[in-house]
Amino acid sequence: MAQRIVIENAAIATVDARDTEYTSGHVVVADEVIESVGAGRAPEGLTDVVRRIDATGHLVTPGLVNTHHHFYQWITRGLATDHNLFDWLVALYPTWARIDEQMTYAAAQGSLAMMARGGVTTAMDHHYVFPKGSGDLSGAIIRAARETGVRFTLARGSMDRSEKDGGLPPDFAVETLDGALAATEATVNEHHDASFGAMTQVAVAPCSPFSVSTELLRQGARLARHLGVRLHTHGSETVEEEKFCHELFGMGPTDYFESTGWLGEDVWMAHCVHMNDSDIDAFARTRTGVAHCPSSNARLAAGIARVPDMLAAGVPVGLGVDGTASNESGELHTELRNALLVNRLGPHREAALDARRALRLGTYGGAQVLGRSAEIGSLEPGKLADLVLWRLDTLAHASIADPVTALVLGAAAPVTLSLVGGRAVVEDGRLLHVDEDAIARSTRDEARRLARIAAGD
């Protein structure tokens, strides 16, 4: 018999296709899936109830889904804080190219712990720095995710265009074309799980137009489709990237990506700030997804992505933390608020986004972008029980009239309970499976060790 968790007396935002909400409702979890969602108390006569929660004063939502991140940057936070993207990369690549397995594991722990504590139930990491002799970096990241208890996609990145080829990374920081492809294929074969409810998936993810060769993009796309996995990269992030693509390839980023096989419903790209109408139409036509990273885009002065126009055209859009060297908070729930506020600074003004569309970006939109909307992203019977109970009856939120508005525009709401596949990951704001105080110490120590190595000590 299924073991059940019953949550009652909560406000519920299901984020289903009809945006169904309940001012006071219930959710019943049976093992790893949602059994029922509805108004009022849970049905009578349920058996094998192992836990019954009175969620008065709480809002229940789907767990947050992060669609773009660079975990290793956790140990280089607070550096190059007044740079644009290209200058920031040039400043930090020499340090990043000295990471090793121990540093990568600690940084992944820090990144995952911060997100999980703030309501993320599905995380992803775009890792593309693989120094020679640095150890099993992909394995270290996946191990950290497994220990934290969140669902996880590793976007196995790569770079083969270094300074000598006109790229930004130093020569010693890149892989060869054949080496990158072989290592990516091995990572997919070892770690990717395509089954319903998978805890670990892998995507093929060459880094960006200015750090990978055209051949790596082309062969990477063919490899991903041969292996049946998704594709991820950075696209149209800055005006400098636009200029780079026109100078090197004779076309803008979107046309360049299309010429290399990098548009399609199995592709999602980070940022997509500098998109014209033709670019948005191409993404909509091909169902290419976007990871919107408002805080990082602002931190690096990249600009304001045209999210309202993308959504109106039918482009799948999710939210991303991005690396914590360009978003020091490392939390996704802050991106709900920032997505709404930043987009209202654009031409659509107050009509750009509202609280419910922001929540949809951080839940169902993210699930779409990761190709998992049949499993996660909304509270519906049969879907995986990835959900969060946000406490909204304290000083910070109690007088805000609407619970979804309280979550999106209010202060960071405490997480009373976070479930991943029906398994508790956070209770009363504390992580259950890892020691966040120990992680804080190890990330501090590894950050200092990396700084010493980068300085030549």
Coordinates of C-alpha atoms in Angstrom, one line a residue:
M1 CA 0.0 0.0 0.0
A2 CA 1.1 3.6 -0.7
Q3 CA 2.3 5.6 2.2
R4 CA 0.5 9.0 2.3
I5 CA 1.4 12.5 3.4
V6 CA -1.7 14.7 3.8
I7 CA -1.4 18.5 3.7
E8 CA -4.5 20.5 4.7
N9 CA -5.8 24.0 5.3
A10 CA -3.3 25.6 3.0
A11 CA -3.6 28.2 0.2
I12 CA -2.6 26.3 -3.0
A13 CA -1.3 27.6 -6.3
T14 CA -1.3 24.6 -8.6
V15 CA 0.2 26.4 -11.6
D16 CA -1.8 23.9 -13.8
A17 CA -3.0 24.9 -17.3
R18 CA -6.0 26.8 -15.8
D19 CA -3.9 28.4 -13.0
T20 CA -6.3 26.7 -10.5
E21 CA -6.0 28.0 -6.9
Y22 CA -7.6 27.2 -3.6
T23 CA -7.8 29.6 -0.7
S24 CA -8.0 26.6 1.7
G25 CA -7.3 23.2 0.2
H26 CA -5.4 19.9 0.5
V27 CA -2.7 17.9 -1.2
V28 CA -2.4 14.2 -0.8
V29 CA 1.0 12.6 -1.6
A30 CA 1.1 8.8 -2.1
D31 CA 4.7 7.6 -2.1
E32 CA 6.5 9.8 -4.8
V33 CA 3.5 11.2 -6.6
I34 CA 0.6 13.6 -6.0
E35 CA -2.6 11.6 -5.5
S36 CA -5.1 14.4 -5.1
V37 CA -5.3 18.2 -4.9
G38 CA -8.5 20.1 -4.1
A39 CA -10.5 22.5 -2.0
G40 CA -11.3 21.9 1.6
R41 CA -10.1 18.9 3.7
A42 CA -8.6 15.8 2.3
P43 CA -11.0 12.9 1.4
E44 CA -12.1 10.8 4.4
G45 CA -11.0 7.2 4.8
L46 CA -7.4 7.5 3.5
T47 CA -5.2 4.7 4.7
D48 CA -1.5 4.4 5.5
V49 CA -1.3 8.1 6.3
V50 CA 2.2 8.5 7.8
R51 CA 2.0 12.2 8.2
R52 CA -0.8 14.8 8.4
I53 CA 0.2 18.5 8.2
D54 CA -2.0 21.4 9.3
A55 CA -0.7 24.0 6.8
T56 CA -2.8 26.9 8.1
G57 CA -0.9 30.1 7.2
H58 CA 1.0 28.5 4.4
L59 CA 1.0 28.6 0.6
V60 CA 1.7 25.4 -1.3
T61 CA 3.3 25.6 -4.7
P62 CA 5.2 23.3 -7.0
G63 CA 8.9 23.2 -6.2
L64 CA 11.0 25.8 -7.9
V65 CA 13.0 24.7 -11.0
N66 CA 16.3 26.2 -11.7
T67 CA 17.3 26.2 -15.4
H68 CA 20.8 27.8 -15.5
H69 CA 23.6 27.8 -13.0
H70 CA 27.4 27.4 -12.6
F71 CA 28.0 25.8 -9.3
Y72 CA 31.8 26.1 -9.3
Q73 CA 31.5 29.9 -9.1
W74 CA 30.3 29.6 -5.5
I75 CA 33.9 29.8 -4.4
T76 CA 34.7 33.0 -6.5
R77 CA 31.8 35.1 -5.3
G78 CA 32.4 38.9 -4.8
L79 CA 35.1 39.3 -7.4
A80 CA 35.0 41.6 -10.5
T81 CA 31.8 43.2 -9.2
D82 CA 31.9 46.2 -11.6
H83 CA 32.7 44.4 -14.9
N84 CA 30.6 43.7 -18.0
L85 CA 30.4 40.1 -19.2
F86 CA 33.5 39.9 -21.4
D87 CA 35.8 41.8 -18.9
W88 CA 34.4 39.7 -16.1
L89 CA 35.2 36.4 -17.9
V90 CA 38.7 37.6 -18.8
A91 CA 39.3 38.5 -15.1
L92 CA 38.0 35.2 -13.7
Y93 CA 38.9 32.5 -16.3
P94 CA 42.5 32.3 -15.0
T95 CA 41.2 31.5 -11.5
W96 CA 38.5 29.2 -12.6
A97 CA 40.9 27.2 -14.7
R98 CA 42.7 26.1 -11.5
I99 CA 39.7 24.3 -9.8
D100 CA 40.0 20.7 -8.9
E101 CA 37.6 17.9 -7.8
Q102 CA 37.6 18.9 -4.1
M103 CA 36.8 22.6 -4.9
T104 CA 34.1 21.6 -7.4
Y105 CA 32.4 19.3 -4.9
A106 CA 32.4 21.9 -2.1
A107 CA 31.2 24.6 -4.5
A108 CA 28.4 22.3 -5.7
Q109 CA 27.4 21.6 -2.1
G110 CA 27.2 25.3 -1.4
S111 CA 25.2 26.1 -4.5
L112 CA 22.8 23.2 -4.0
A113 CA 22.3 23.9 -0.3
M114 CA 21.4 27.5 -0.8
M115 CA 18.9 26.7 -3.6
A116 CA 17.3 23.8 -1.8
R117 CA 16.9 25.8 1.4
G118 CA 15.0 28.4 -0.6
G119 CA 12.5 26.1 -2.3
V120 CA 14.3 24.7 -5.3
T121 CA 13.4 21.0 -5.9
T122 CA 15.0 20.6 -9.3
A123 CA 18.4 22.1 -9.9
M124 CA 20.8 22.2 -12.9
D125 CA 24.5 23.0 -13.3
H126 CA 26.2 24.1 -16.6
H127 CA 29.8 23.0 -15.9
Y128 CA 32.3 23.7 -18.7
V129 CA 35.7 24.1 -17.0
F130 CA 37.7 20.9 -16.9
P131 CA 41.3 21.6 -16.2
K132 CA 43.7 18.7 -17.1
G133 CA 44.3 16.5 -14.1
S134 CA 41.5 18.0 -12.0
G135 CA 39.7 14.8 -11.3
D136 CA 36.1 13.6 -11.8
L137 CA 34.4 17.0 -11.7
S138 CA 31.1 15.7 -13.2
G139 CA 30.9 12.9 -10.7
A140 CA 31.6 15.3 -7.8
I141 CA 28.8 17.6 -8.8
I142 CA 26.3 14.7 -9.3
R143 CA 27.3 13.3 -5.9
A144 CA 26.6 16.6 -4.2
A145 CA 23.2 16.8 -5.8
R146 CA 22.4 13.2 -4.7
E147 CA 23.4 14.0 -1.1
T148 CA 21.3 17.2 -1.0
G149 CA 18.3 15.3 -2.2
V150 CA 17.2 17.5 -5.1
R151 CA 16.3 16.4 -8.7
F152 CA 19.2 17.4 -10.9
T153 CA 20.3 18.0 -14.5
L154 CA 24.0 18.2 -15.3
A155 CA 24.7 20.2 -18.5
R156 CA 28.1 18.8 -19.3
G157 CA 29.8 21.8 -20.8
S158 CA 32.9 22.2 -22.8
M159 CA 35.2 24.8 -24.4
D160 CA 37.7 24.4 -27.2
R161 CA 38.1 28.0 -28.5
S162 CA 40.8 29.6 -26.5
E163 CA 42.7 33.0 -26.8
K164 CA 44.9 31.7 -29.6
D165 CA 41.8 30.9 -31.6
G166 CA 40.1 34.3 -30.9
G167 CA 38.1 33.1 -27.9
L168 CA 38.1 34.4 -24.3
P169 CA 39.4 31.4 -22.2
P170 CA 43.2 31.0 -21.6
D171 CA 44.8 28.3 -23.7
F172 CA 45.3 26.0 -20.8
A173 CA 41.6 26.2 -19.8
V174 CA 40.0 24.4 -22.8
E175 CA 39.6 20.8 -24.0
T176 CA 40.2 19.5 -27.5
L177 CA 37.3 19.0 -29.8
D178 CA 37.6 15.2 -29.7
G179 CA 38.3 15.1 -26.0
A180 CA 35.3 17.3 -25.2
L181 CA 32.9 15.1 -27.3
A182 CA 34.3 11.9 -25.9
A183 CA 34.0 13.0 -22.3
T184 CA 30.5 14.4 -22.8
E185 CA 29.4 11.1 -24.3
A186 CA 30.9 9.1 -21.4
T187 CA 29.1 11.4 -18.9
V188 CA 25.8 10.8 -20.6
N189 CA 26.3 7.1 -20.8
E190 CA 27.3 6.8 -17.1
H191 CA 24.8 9.2 -15.4
H192 CA 21.8 10.0 -17.6
D193 CA 18.5 8.5 -16.5
A194 CA 15.6 8.9 -18.9
S195 CA 12.9 7.2 -16.8
F196 CA 9.9 8.9 -15.1
G197 CA 11.0 10.4 -11.8
A198 CA 14.7 10.4 -12.7
M199 CA 16.9 12.1 -10.1
T200 CA 19.8 12.7 -12.5
Q201 CA 19.8 13.7 -16.1
V202 CA 22.6 15.0 -18.4
A203 CA 22.5 17.5 -21.3
V204 CA 25.1 18.3 -23.9
A205 CA 26.2 21.8 -23.3
P206 CA 29.1 23.5 -25.2
C207 CA 29.6 26.8 -23.4
S208 CA 29.0 29.7 -25.8
P209 CA 29.8 31.1 -29.3
F210 CA 32.9 32.9 -28.1
S211 CA 34.4 29.9 -26.3
V212 CA 33.6 26.9 -28.6
S213 CA 34.3 26.1 -32.2
T214 CA 31.6 25.8 -34.8
E215 CA 32.5 22.2 -35.2
L216 CA 32.0 21.5 -31.5
L217 CA 28.6 23.0 -31.7
R218 CA 27.7 21.0 -34.8
Q219 CA 29.1 17.7 -33.5
G220 CA 27.7 18.4 -30.0
A221 CA 24.2 18.8 -31.5
R222 CA 24.5 15.5 -33.4
L223 CA 25.8 13.7 -30.3
A224 CA 23.0 14.9 -28.1
R225 CA 20.3 13.8 -30.6
H226 CA 22.0 10.5 -31.1
L227 CA 22.0 9.9 -27.4
G228 CA 18.5 11.3 -26.9
V229 CA 19.4 14.1 -24.4
R230 CA 18.8 17.8 -24.4
L231 CA 21.1 20.6 -25.5
H232 CA 22.1 23.7 -23.6
T233 CA 24.3 26.8 -24.1
H234 CA 24.5 30.6 -23.6
G235 CA 23.0 32.8 -26.3
S236 CA 22.5 36.5 -27.1
E237 CA 23.6 37.5 -23.7
T238 CA 25.4 40.9 -24.5
V239 CA 25.9 43.4 -27.2
E240 CA 29.6 42.3 -27.2
E241 CA 28.5 38.8 -28.1
E242 CA 26.3 40.1 -30.9
K243 CA 29.3 42.0 -32.3
F244 CA 31.6 39.0 -31.9
C245 CA 29.2 36.8 -33.9
H246 CA 28.8 39.3 -36.7
E247 CA 32.6 39.8 -37.0
L248 CA 33.5 36.1 -36.8
F249 CA 30.6 34.4 -38.5
G250 CA 28.9 37.1 -40.5
M251 CA 25.6 36.7 -38.7
G252 CA 23.9 37.2 -35.4
P253 CA 23.8 34.6 -32.6
T254 CA 20.4 33.2 -33.4
D255 CA 21.1 32.7 -37.1
Y256 CA 24.5 31.2 -36.2
F257 CA 22.9 28.8 -33.8
E258 CA 20.3 27.8 -36.4
S259 CA 23.1 27.1 -38.9
T260 CA 24.8 24.7 -36.5
G261 CA 21.6 22.8 -35.5
W262 CA 21.1 24.6 -32.2
L263 CA 17.5 25.5 -32.4
G264 CA 14.8 23.0 -31.5
E265 CA 12.4 21.8 -28.9
D266 CA 15.2 19.8 -27.3
V267 CA 17.3 23.0 -26.8
W268 CA 17.3 25.7 -24.2
M269 CA 19.6 28.7 -24.0
A270 CA 20.6 31.0 -21.1
H271 CA 20.0 34.7 -21.1
C272 CA 18.7 35.6 -24.6
V273 CA 18.8 39.3 -23.7
H274 CA 19.5 40.8 -27.2
M275 CA 16.8 39.2 -29.3
N276 CA 15.1 41.0 -32.2
D277 CA 11.6 40.1 -33.5
S278 CA 13.1 37.7 -36.0
D279 CA 15.1 35.9 -33.3
I280 CA 12.0 35.5 -31.1
D281 CA 10.0 34.2 -34.0
A282 CA 12.8 31.6 -34.7
F283 CA 12.7 30.5 -31.1
A284 CA 8.9 30.3 -31.1
R285 CA 8.8 28.4 -34.4
T286 CA 11.3 25.8 -33.2
R287 CA 10.1 25.8 -29.6
T288 CA 13.6 26.6 -28.3
G289 CA 13.6 27.4 -24.6
V290 CA 15.1 30.2 -22.6
A291 CA 16.6 30.4 -19.1
H292 CA 15.9 34.0 -18.0
C293 CA 18.5 35.2 -15.4
P294 CA 17.4 38.7 -14.4
S295 CA 19.8 39.2 -11.4
S296 CA 22.9 38.1 -13.3
N297 CA 21.8 40.1 -16.4
A298 CA 21.6 43.2 -14.2
R299 CA 24.8 42.4 -12.2
L300 CA 26.8 42.3 -15.5
A301 CA 24.8 45.1 -17.1
A302 CA 23.8 42.8 -20.0
G303 CA 20.3 44.3 -20.4
I304 CA 16.7 43.4 -20.1
A305 CA 15.5 40.3 -21.9
R306 CA 12.2 40.6 -23.8
V307 CA 10.4 38.0 -21.7
P308 CA 6.8 39.3 -22.2
D309 CA 7.4 39.2 -26.0
M310 CA 8.8 35.7 -25.8
L311 CA 5.9 34.5 -23.8
A312 CA 3.4 36.1 -26.1
A313 CA 5.1 34.4 -29.1
G314 CA 5.0 31.0 -27.3
V315 CA 8.6 30.6 -26.4
P316 CA 9.1 28.3 -23.3
V317 CA 10.8 30.4 -20.6
G318 CA 12.1 29.4 -17.2
L319 CA 14.2 31.1 -14.5
G320 CA 17.9 30.7 -13.7
V321 CA 20.1 31.7 -10.8
D322 CA 23.2 31.8 -13.0
G323 CA 26.6 31.4 -11.5
T324 CA 27.1 32.9 -8.0
A325 CA 30.0 34.9 -9.3
S326 CA 27.4 37.0 -11.0
N327 CA 24.5 36.5 -8.6
E328 CA 26.0 36.3 -5.1
S329 CA 22.7 35.4 -3.4
G330 CA 22.6 32.0 -5.2
E331 CA 18.8 31.7 -4.6
L332 CA 16.1 31.2 -7.2
H333 CA 13.1 32.5 -5.2
T334 CA 14.6 36.0 -5.5
E335 CA 14.5 35.6 -9.2
L336 CA 10.6 35.5 -9.1
R337 CA 10.6 39.0 -7.7
N338 CA 13.5 40.3 -9.9
A339 CA 11.9 38.9 -13.1
L340 CA 8.7 40.8 -12.4
L341 CA 10.5 44.1 -11.4
V342 CA 13.1 44.1 -14.1
N343 CA 10.7 43.4 -16.9
R344 CA 8.4 46.2 -15.7
L345 CA 11.3 48.6 -16.4
G346 CA 11.0 47.6 -20.1
P347 CA 8.5 48.8 -22.7
H348 CA 5.5 46.8 -21.4
R349 CA 5.8 48.6 -18.0
E350 CA 3.2 47.4 -15.5
A351 CA 1.7 44.9 -18.0
A352 CA 5.0 43.0 -18.5
L353 CA 4.6 40.4 -15.8
D354 CA 2.4 39.8 -12.8
A355 CA 3.0 37.7 -9.7
R356 CA 1.3 34.6 -11.1
R357 CA 3.3 34.7 -14.4
A358 CA 6.5 35.1 -12.4
L359 CA 5.6 32.0 -10.3
R360 CA 4.8 30.1 -13.5
L361 CA 8.3 31.0 -14.9
G362 CA 9.9 29.6 -11.8
T363 CA 7.9 26.3 -11.8
Y364 CA 6.1 25.1 -14.9
G365 CA 8.2 27.2 -17.2
G366 CA 11.4 25.7 -15.8
A367 CA 9.9 22.2 -16.2
Q368 CA 9.1 22.9 -19.8
V369 CA 12.6 24.2 -20.5
L370 CA 14.2 21.1 -19.0
G371 CA 11.8 18.8 -20.9
R372 CA 10.1 17.5 -17.7
S373 CA 6.7 19.3 -17.7
A374 CA 4.9 15.9 -17.8
E375 CA 6.5 15.1 -14.4
I376 CA 7.0 18.3 -12.5
G377 CA 6.2 22.0 -12.5
S378 CA 2.6 21.9 -11.4
L379 CA 0.5 20.3 -8.6
E380 CA -1.6 17.7 -10.4
P381 CA -2.6 14.1 -9.7
G382 CA 0.0 11.7 -11.2
K383 CA 2.8 14.2 -11.2
L384 CA 5.9 13.8 -9.0
A385 CA 5.4 15.2 -5.4
D386 CA 7.9 18.0 -5.7
L387 CA 6.3 20.8 -3.7
V388 CA 7.0 23.5 -1.1
L389 CA 5.1 24.9 1.9
W390 CA 5.9 28.5 2.2
R391 CA 5.1 30.1 5.6
L392 CA 3.2 33.4 5.1
D393 CA 1.7 34.1 8.6
T394 CA 4.7 35.9 10.1
L395 CA 5.5 39.6 10.4
A396 CA 7.0 39.7 6.9
H397 CA 3.9 38.5 5.1
A398 CA 0.8 38.3 7.3
S399 CA -0.7 41.6 6.2
I400 CA -0.2 41.0 2.4
A401 CA -3.7 40.3 1.0
D402 CA -2.8 37.7 -1.6
P403 CA -0.5 34.7 -0.9
V404 CA 1.0 34.5 -4.4
T405 CA 1.8 38.2 -4.3
A406 CA 3.2 37.7 -0.8
L407 CA 5.6 35.0 -2.1
V408 CA 6.7 36.9 -5.2
L409 CA 6.9 40.5 -4.0
G410 CA 7.4 40.0 -0.3
A411 CA 10.5 39.2 1.7
A412 CA 12.0 35.7 1.2
A413 CA 9.4 33.4 2.7
P414 CA 10.5 30.7 5.1
V415 CA 10.3 27.1 3.8
T416 CA 8.4 25.0 6.4
L417 CA 8.6 21.8 4.2
S418 CA 10.1 20.9 0.8
L419 CA 9.4 17.6 -0.7
V420 CA 11.2 16.0 -3.7
G421 CA 9.3 12.9 -4.9
G422 CA 7.5 12.8 -1.6
R423 CA 10.7 12.8 0.4
A424 CA 11.4 15.7 2.8
V425 CA 14.5 17.7 1.9
V426 CA 13.9 20.8 4.0
E427 CA 12.0 21.2 7.3
D428 CA 11.5 24.4 9.2
G429 CA 14.1 26.1 7.0
R430 CA 16.9 23.5 7.7
L431 CA 18.3 21.0 5.2
L432 CA 17.7 17.5 6.3
H433 CA 20.4 15.5 4.5
V434 CA 23.4 17.7 4.6
D435 CA 25.1 19.9 7.3
E436 CA 24.9 23.5 6.0
D437 CA 27.3 24.7 8.7
A438 CA 29.9 22.2 7.6
I439 CA 29.3 23.2 4.0
A440 CA 29.8 26.9 4.9
R441 CA 33.1 26.0 6.4
S442 CA 34.3 23.9 3.5
T443 CA 33.3 26.4 0.9
R444 CA 35.1 29.2 2.8
D445 CA 38.2 27.0 3.0
E446 CA 38.1 26.0 -0.7
A447 CA 37.6 29.6 -1.8
R448 CA 40.7 30.6 0.1
R449 CA 42.7 27.7 -1.3
L450 CA 41.7 28.5 -4.8
A451 CA 42.6 32.2 -4.3
R452 CA 46.1 31.1 -3.0
I453 CA 46.6 28.9 -6.0
A454 CA 45.5 31.5 -8.5
A455 CA 47.8 34.0 -6.9
G456 CA 50.7 31.6 -7.3
D457 CA 51.3 31.0 -3.6

